[in-house]
Amino acid sequence: MTLQQLKYVIGIVNYGSITEAAKQLFISQPSLSNAVKELENQLGIEIFNRSSKGITLSAEGTEFLSYARQVVEQADLLEQRYLYRKPLKSLCSFSTQHYAFAINSFVDLVTEFDGDEYEFTLRETRTYEIIDDVKKFHSEVGILYMSQFNQNVLSNILKDNNLVFHPLFEASPHIFISSKHPLAHRQSVSTDDLTPYPFLTFEQGEMNSFYFSEEMLSILPRNKIIHVSDRATLFNLVIGLNGYTISTGVLTRDLNGDQIIAIPLESDETMLVGWIENPRLRLSTFAEKYITKLKSHIAHHGFTLLS
């Protein structure tokens, strides 16, 4: 077993397929496949399950990956400390619903990282895809929320996929609107107040369901609904159409400027925001630092940390 073989296995998991890993690792696909197969023969295990649809980590491969990442991280530290060699490109991936504090935490993480090369991934994506990313080890951490409405469904899905939810903070729902919106002067608003205005919601694709909605009170009837796929478009429509969306109330001036404001929504429900992990995979140093950054930003906004 060689260090290079360990790096090959990690690369396949990070890039999602042997084809893409071979391209990124500058090795031919047959050579990469043979190297992994040779490693499996040496260890007497199958690291990957192979089928016509591609490859996935086996149960033994999941455990092996955790150890392999630890070994490669330690080897990189040794090289940097004693051999003065150029460190390998650092890789880390996170998936999240559309939250400003998740972006700010990622910015802090990358800014603090002192490396010549890295390849980090931050996916602002759909709820079900966040769960799928963490399940398949495409992301180490996923960020989403639960409420009284969706908690039973999401908890069962996480349990079925052997994922763990760690609560971060609890927030009352707020609406995000333009600072020039007719309701901008209000201390709070009711759902009836919002009737004349378009409701902006992040579309959830083929897995569309009220339970996967990023916005609370998603089952309420509304006359005007616009589905969007990214945060920039949503905020442009908030300003241009006097639309609104529902979220935690956490806004960041650095990212959102002064044109978007948050106003409390009159509701008895709360949003329990947290992060999910696959416990079969030990978190990398970068993932642990990212969670620390998340907690720092959440506390900075005045919320009580729950874990």
CSV table of C-alpha atoms in Angstrom, one decimal:
chain,number,residue,atom,x,y,z
A,1,MET,CA,0.0,0.0,0.0
A,2,THR,CA,1.4,3.4,-1.0
A,3,LEU,CA,0.6,7.0,-0.2
A,4,GLN,CA,-0.2,7.5,-3.9
A,5,GLN,CA,-2.8,4.8,-3.8
A,6,LEU,CA,-4.5,6.5,-0.9
A,7,LYS,CA,-4.5,9.8,-2.7
A,8,TYR,CA,-6.1,8.1,-5.7
A,9,VAL,CA,-9.0,6.7,-3.5
A,10,ILE,CA,-9.5,10.1,-2.0
A,11,GLY,CA,-9.5,11.8,-5.4
A,12,ILE,CA,-12.2,9.4,-6.8
A,13,VAL,CA,-14.4,10.2,-3.8
A,14,ASN,CA,-13.9,13.9,-4.0
A,15,TYR,CA,-14.5,14.1,-7.8
A,16,GLY,CA,-17.4,11.6,-7.8
A,17,SER,CA,-16.1,9.3,-10.5
A,18,ILE,CA,-13.0,7.5,-11.8
A,19,THR,CA,-13.2,9.4,-15.1
A,20,GLU,CA,-13.2,12.9,-13.5
A,21,ALA,CA,-10.6,11.9,-10.9
A,22,ALA,CA,-8.3,10.6,-13.6
A,23,LYS,CA,-8.6,13.9,-15.5
A,24,GLN,CA,-7.9,16.0,-12.4
A,25,LEU,CA,-5.1,13.8,-11.2
A,26,PHE,CA,-3.4,13.7,-14.6
A,27,ILE,CA,-3.5,9.9,-14.9
A,28,SER,CA,-5.1,7.7,-17.4
A,29,GLN,CA,-8.4,6.1,-16.4
A,30,PRO,CA,-7.1,2.5,-16.9
A,31,SER,CA,-4.0,3.3,-14.7
A,32,LEU,CA,-6.2,4.8,-12.0
A,33,SER,CA,-8.6,1.8,-12.0
A,34,ASN,CA,-5.7,-0.7,-11.9
A,35,ALA,CA,-4.0,1.1,-9.0
A,36,VAL,CA,-7.2,1.0,-7.0
A,37,LYS,CA,-7.9,-2.6,-7.9
A,38,GLU,CA,-4.4,-3.5,-6.8
A,39,LEU,CA,-4.9,-1.8,-3.5
A,40,GLU,CA,-8.1,-3.7,-3.0
A,41,ASN,CA,-6.4,-7.0,-3.7
A,42,GLN,CA,-3.6,-6.2,-1.2
A,43,LEU,CA,-6.1,-5.3,1.5
A,44,GLY,CA,-8.5,-8.1,0.7
A,45,ILE,CA,-11.5,-5.7,0.6
A,46,GLU,CA,-13.6,-3.9,-2.0
A,47,ILE,CA,-13.3,-0.2,-1.4
A,48,PHE,CA,-15.8,0.6,-4.2
A,49,ASN,CA,-19.0,-1.0,-5.3
A,50,ARG,CA,-19.0,-1.0,-9.1
A,51,SER,CA,-22.1,-1.1,-11.3
A,52,SER,CA,-23.3,0.2,-14.7
A,53,LYS,CA,-24.3,3.4,-13.0
A,54,GLY,CA,-20.8,4.1,-11.7
A,55,ILE,CA,-19.0,3.5,-8.4
A,56,THR,CA,-19.9,4.1,-4.8
A,57,LEU,CA,-18.0,3.5,-1.6
A,58,SER,CA,-18.6,0.1,0.1
A,59,ALA,CA,-19.1,-0.1,3.9
A,60,GLU,CA,-15.5,-1.2,4.2
A,61,GLY,CA,-14.4,1.5,1.8
A,62,THR,CA,-16.1,4.2,4.0
A,63,GLU,CA,-14.1,3.1,7.0
A,64,PHE,CA,-10.9,2.9,4.8
A,65,LEU,CA,-11.5,6.4,3.5
A,66,SER,CA,-11.6,7.9,7.0
A,67,TYR,CA,-8.2,6.4,7.8
A,68,ALA,CA,-6.7,7.3,4.4
A,69,ARG,CA,-7.6,10.9,4.8
A,70,GLN,CA,-5.9,11.1,8.1
A,71,VAL,CA,-2.7,9.5,6.7
A,72,VAL,CA,-2.6,11.8,3.7
A,73,GLU,CA,-3.2,14.9,5.9
A,74,GLN,CA,-0.4,13.9,8.2
A,75,ALA,CA,1.9,13.1,5.2
A,76,ASP,CA,1.2,16.6,3.8
A,77,LEU,CA,2.2,18.2,7.1
A,78,LEU,CA,5.4,16.2,7.2
A,79,GLU,CA,6.3,17.3,3.7
A,80,GLN,CA,5.7,20.9,4.4
A,81,ARG,CA,7.6,20.8,7.7
A,82,TYR,CA,10.7,18.8,6.7
A,83,LEU,CA,11.0,18.4,2.9
A,84,TYR,CA,9.9,21.9,1.9
A,85,ARG,CA,8.1,20.4,-1.0
A,86,LYS,CA,5.1,22.1,-2.7
A,87,PRO,CA,2.1,20.9,-0.8
A,88,LEU,CA,-0.7,19.0,-2.5
A,89,LYS,CA,-3.8,21.0,-3.5
A,90,SER,CA,-6.1,21.0,-0.5
A,91,LEU,CA,-9.7,19.8,-1.2
A,92,CYS,CA,-12.8,20.3,0.8
A,93,SER,CA,-16.5,20.6,0.0
A,94,PHE,CA,-19.6,21.9,1.7
A,95,SER,CA,-23.3,22.1,0.7
A,96,THR,CA,-25.8,24.5,2.1
A,97,GLN,CA,-29.2,26.1,1.8
A,98,HIS,CA,-29.0,29.8,0.9
A,99,TYR,CA,-27.7,31.5,4.0
A,100,ALA,CA,-25.4,34.5,4.2
A,101,PHE,CA,-23.7,33.3,7.4
A,102,ALA,CA,-22.7,30.1,5.5
A,103,ILE,CA,-21.0,32.2,2.8
A,104,ASN,CA,-19.3,34.5,5.3
A,105,SER,CA,-17.9,31.5,7.2
A,106,PHE,CA,-16.6,30.1,4.0
A,107,VAL,CA,-14.9,33.4,3.2
A,108,ASP,CA,-13.2,33.4,6.6
A,109,LEU,CA,-12.0,29.8,6.2
A,110,VAL,CA,-10.5,30.4,2.8
A,111,THR,CA,-9.0,33.7,3.8
A,112,GLU,CA,-7.3,32.2,6.9
A,113,PHE,CA,-6.0,29.2,4.9
A,114,ASP,CA,-2.4,29.9,4.0
A,115,GLY,CA,-1.7,27.8,0.9
A,116,ASP,CA,-0.4,28.3,-2.6
A,117,GLU,CA,-3.0,25.9,-4.1
A,118,TYR,CA,-6.4,24.7,-3.0
A,119,GLU,CA,-9.7,23.5,-4.4
A,120,PHE,CA,-12.6,24.2,-2.1
A,121,THR,CA,-16.2,23.7,-3.1
A,122,LEU,CA,-19.3,25.5,-1.7
A,123,ARG,CA,-22.6,24.4,-3.1
A,124,GLU,CA,-25.7,26.6,-2.5
A,125,THR,CA,-28.1,24.0,-3.6
A,126,ARG,CA,-31.4,22.2,-3.1
A,127,THR,CA,-32.4,20.6,0.2
A,128,TYR,CA,-32.5,17.0,-1.1
A,129,GLU,CA,-29.2,17.5,-2.9
A,130,ILE,CA,-27.5,18.7,0.3
A,131,ILE,CA,-28.6,15.4,2.0
A,132,ASP,CA,-27.4,13.4,-1.0
A,133,ASP,CA,-24.1,15.2,-1.2
A,134,VAL,CA,-23.3,14.3,2.4
A,135,LYS,CA,-24.6,10.8,2.1
A,136,LYS,CA,-22.3,10.2,-0.9
A,137,PHE,CA,-19.3,12.0,0.6
A,138,HIS,CA,-19.4,14.7,-2.0
A,139,SER,CA,-19.6,17.2,0.9
A,140,GLU,CA,-18.3,16.8,4.4
A,141,VAL,CA,-20.9,19.2,5.9
A,142,GLY,CA,-24.4,20.1,4.9
A,143,ILE,CA,-26.4,23.1,6.3
A,144,LEU,CA,-30.2,23.1,6.4
A,145,TYR,CA,-33.1,23.9,8.8
A,146,MET,CA,-35.9,22.0,10.4
A,147,SER,CA,-39.3,23.3,11.7
A,148,GLN,CA,-42.3,21.8,13.3
A,149,PHE,CA,-43.7,21.2,9.9
A,150,ASN,CA,-40.8,19.4,8.2
A,151,GLN,CA,-38.9,17.9,11.2
A,152,ASN,CA,-40.4,14.4,11.2
A,153,VAL,CA,-40.0,14.0,7.5
A,154,LEU,CA,-36.4,15.3,7.3
A,155,SER,CA,-35.4,13.4,10.5
A,156,ASN,CA,-36.6,10.2,8.9
A,157,ILE,CA,-34.8,10.8,5.7
A,158,LEU,CA,-31.6,11.6,7.6
A,159,LYS,CA,-32.0,8.4,9.7
A,160,ASP,CA,-32.6,6.3,6.6
A,161,ASN,CA,-29.4,7.7,5.1
A,162,ASN,CA,-27.4,7.2,8.3
A,163,LEU,CA,-26.8,11.0,8.7
A,164,VAL,CA,-26.6,13.0,11.9
A,165,PHE,CA,-28.1,16.5,12.4
A,166,HIS,CA,-26.3,18.9,14.8
A,167,PRO,CA,-28.4,21.9,15.7
A,168,LEU,CA,-26.6,25.3,15.6
A,169,PHE,CA,-29.3,27.9,16.6
A,170,GLU,CA,-33.0,28.6,16.6
A,171,ALA,CA,-34.4,31.6,14.8
A,172,SER,CA,-37.8,33.3,14.4
A,173,PRO,CA,-38.9,33.6,10.8
A,174,HIS,CA,-38.2,37.0,9.1
A,175,ILE,CA,-39.1,38.3,5.7
A,176,PHE,CA,-36.4,39.7,3.5
A,177,ILE,CA,-37.7,42.7,1.5
A,178,SER,CA,-36.3,45.8,-0.2
A,179,SER,CA,-35.5,48.8,2.0
A,180,LYS,CA,-37.9,50.7,-0.3
A,181,HIS,CA,-40.8,48.2,0.1
A,182,PRO,CA,-44.1,49.6,1.2
A,183,LEU,CA,-43.8,47.4,4.4
A,184,ALA,CA,-40.2,48.5,5.2
A,185,HIS,CA,-41.3,50.8,8.0
A,186,ARG,CA,-43.1,48.1,9.9
A,187,GLN,CA,-41.8,46.5,13.1
A,188,SER,CA,-43.4,43.2,12.2
A,189,VAL,CA,-45.7,41.9,9.5
A,190,SER,CA,-48.4,39.2,9.2
A,191,THR,CA,-49.0,36.8,6.4
A,192,ASP,CA,-52.1,38.8,5.5
A,193,ASP,CA,-49.9,41.9,5.1
A,194,LEU,CA,-47.9,40.0,2.4
A,195,THR,CA,-50.9,39.0,0.2
A,196,PRO,CA,-50.4,41.7,-2.5
A,197,TYR,CA,-46.7,40.9,-3.0
A,198,PRO,CA,-44.9,38.1,-4.9
A,199,PHE,CA,-43.5,35.3,-2.8
A,200,LEU,CA,-40.0,34.3,-3.9
A,201,THR,CA,-39.0,30.7,-3.2
A,202,PHE,CA,-36.0,28.6,-4.1
A,203,GLU,CA,-37.1,25.8,-6.5
A,204,GLN,CA,-36.4,22.2,-5.5
A,205,GLY,CA,-36.3,20.5,-8.9
A,206,GLU,CA,-37.6,16.9,-9.3
A,207,MET,CA,-37.7,16.4,-5.5
A,208,ASN,CA,-40.0,19.4,-5.1
A,209,SER,CA,-42.0,19.1,-1.9
A,210,PHE,CA,-43.3,21.4,0.8
A,211,TYR,CA,-41.1,19.5,3.2
A,212,PHE,CA,-38.0,20.4,1.3
A,213,SER,CA,-38.8,24.1,0.9
A,214,GLU,CA,-36.2,26.5,2.3
A,215,GLU,CA,-38.9,28.9,3.3
A,216,MET,CA,-41.2,28.5,6.3
A,217,LEU,CA,-45.0,28.5,5.9
A,218,SER,CA,-44.6,27.1,2.4
A,219,ILE,CA,-48.0,25.4,2.4
A,220,LEU,CA,-49.9,28.7,2.8
A,221,PRO,CA,-52.0,29.6,-0.3
A,222,ARG,CA,-50.4,32.5,-2.2
A,223,ASN,CA,-51.7,34.4,-5.2
A,224,LYS,CA,-48.2,35.3,-6.6
A,225,ILE,CA,-45.3,32.9,-6.5
A,226,ILE,CA,-41.9,33.1,-8.3
A,227,HIS,CA,-39.5,30.2,-8.2
A,228,VAL,CA,-35.8,31.0,-8.5
A,229,SER,CA,-32.6,28.9,-8.5
A,230,ASP,CA,-30.0,31.3,-7.0
A,231,ARG,CA,-29.7,33.9,-4.2
A,232,ALA,CA,-28.6,36.8,-6.5
A,233,THR,CA,-31.7,36.4,-8.7
A,234,LEU,CA,-33.9,36.2,-5.7
A,235,PHE,CA,-32.5,39.5,-4.2
A,236,ASN,CA,-32.8,41.2,-7.6
A,237,LEU,CA,-36.5,40.3,-7.7
A,238,VAL,CA,-37.0,41.3,-4.0
A,239,ILE,CA,-35.8,44.8,-5.1
A,240,GLY,CA,-37.3,45.0,-8.6
A,241,LEU,CA,-40.7,43.5,-7.9
A,242,ASN,CA,-41.3,44.3,-4.2
A,243,GLY,CA,-41.2,40.6,-3.6
A,244,TYR,CA,-40.4,38.9,-0.3
A,245,THR,CA,-38.9,35.6,0.9
A,246,ILE,CA,-38.8,34.0,4.4
A,247,SER,CA,-35.6,33.1,6.2
A,248,THR,CA,-33.7,33.4,9.5
A,249,GLY,CA,-33.3,37.2,9.5
A,250,VAL,CA,-29.5,37.0,9.4
A,251,LEU,CA,-28.3,39.4,6.7
A,252,THR,CA,-24.7,40.5,6.0
A,253,ARG,CA,-24.1,44.0,4.8
A,254,ASP,CA,-20.9,42.9,3.1
A,255,LEU,CA,-22.8,40.5,0.8
A,256,ASN,CA,-26.3,42.1,0.7
A,257,GLY,CA,-25.6,45.8,1.0
A,258,ASP,CA,-28.2,48.1,2.4
A,259,GLN,CA,-31.0,47.4,-0.1
A,260,ILE,CA,-32.3,44.3,1.6
A,261,ILE,CA,-33.7,44.4,5.1
A,262,ALA,CA,-35.2,41.8,7.5
A,263,ILE,CA,-38.5,42.2,9.3
A,264,PRO,CA,-39.9,39.8,11.9
A,265,LEU,CA,-42.8,37.7,10.6
A,266,GLU,CA,-45.7,37.1,13.0
A,267,SER,CA,-45.6,33.4,13.6
A,268,ASP,CA,-45.4,30.9,16.4
A,269,GLU,CA,-43.1,28.6,14.4
A,270,THR,CA,-39.3,28.7,14.6
A,271,MET,CA,-36.4,27.6,12.4
A,272,LEU,CA,-33.9,25.2,13.8
A,273,VAL,CA,-30.8,25.6,11.7
A,274,GLY,CA,-28.0,23.0,11.9
A,275,TRP,CA,-25.4,21.0,10.0
A,276,ILE,CA,-25.4,17.4,9.0
A,277,GLU,CA,-22.6,14.9,8.6
A,278,ASN,CA,-22.0,11.3,7.6
A,279,PRO,CA,-20.6,9.8,10.9
A,280,ARG,CA,-18.8,7.1,8.9
A,281,LEU,CA,-16.4,9.8,7.7
A,282,ARG,CA,-14.1,11.6,10.1
A,283,LEU,CA,-14.3,15.4,9.4
A,284,SER,CA,-11.2,16.9,7.9
A,285,THR,CA,-9.3,19.8,9.6
A,286,PHE,CA,-10.9,22.2,7.1
A,287,ALA,CA,-14.4,21.0,7.9
A,288,GLU,CA,-13.9,21.3,11.6
A,289,LYS,CA,-12.6,24.9,11.1
A,290,TYR,CA,-15.6,25.7,8.9
A,291,ILE,CA,-18.0,24.6,11.7
A,292,THR,CA,-16.0,26.8,14.1
A,293,LYS,CA,-16.4,29.8,11.7
A,294,LEU,CA,-20.1,29.1,11.5
A,295,LYS,CA,-20.5,29.2,15.2
A,296,SER,CA,-18.6,32.4,15.4
A,297,HIS,CA,-20.8,34.2,12.9
A,298,ILE,CA,-24.0,32.9,14.5
A,299,ALA,CA,-22.9,34.1,17.9
A,300,HIS,CA,-21.9,37.5,16.4
A,301,HIS,CA,-25.5,37.9,15.2
A,302,GLY,CA,-26.7,37.5,18.8
A,303,PHE,CA,-28.0,33.9,18.6
A,304,THR,CA,-27.5,31.3,21.3
A,305,LEU,CA,-25.5,28.4,20.1
A,306,LEU,CA,-27.1,25.0,20.7
A,307,SER,CA,-24.1,22.8,20.2
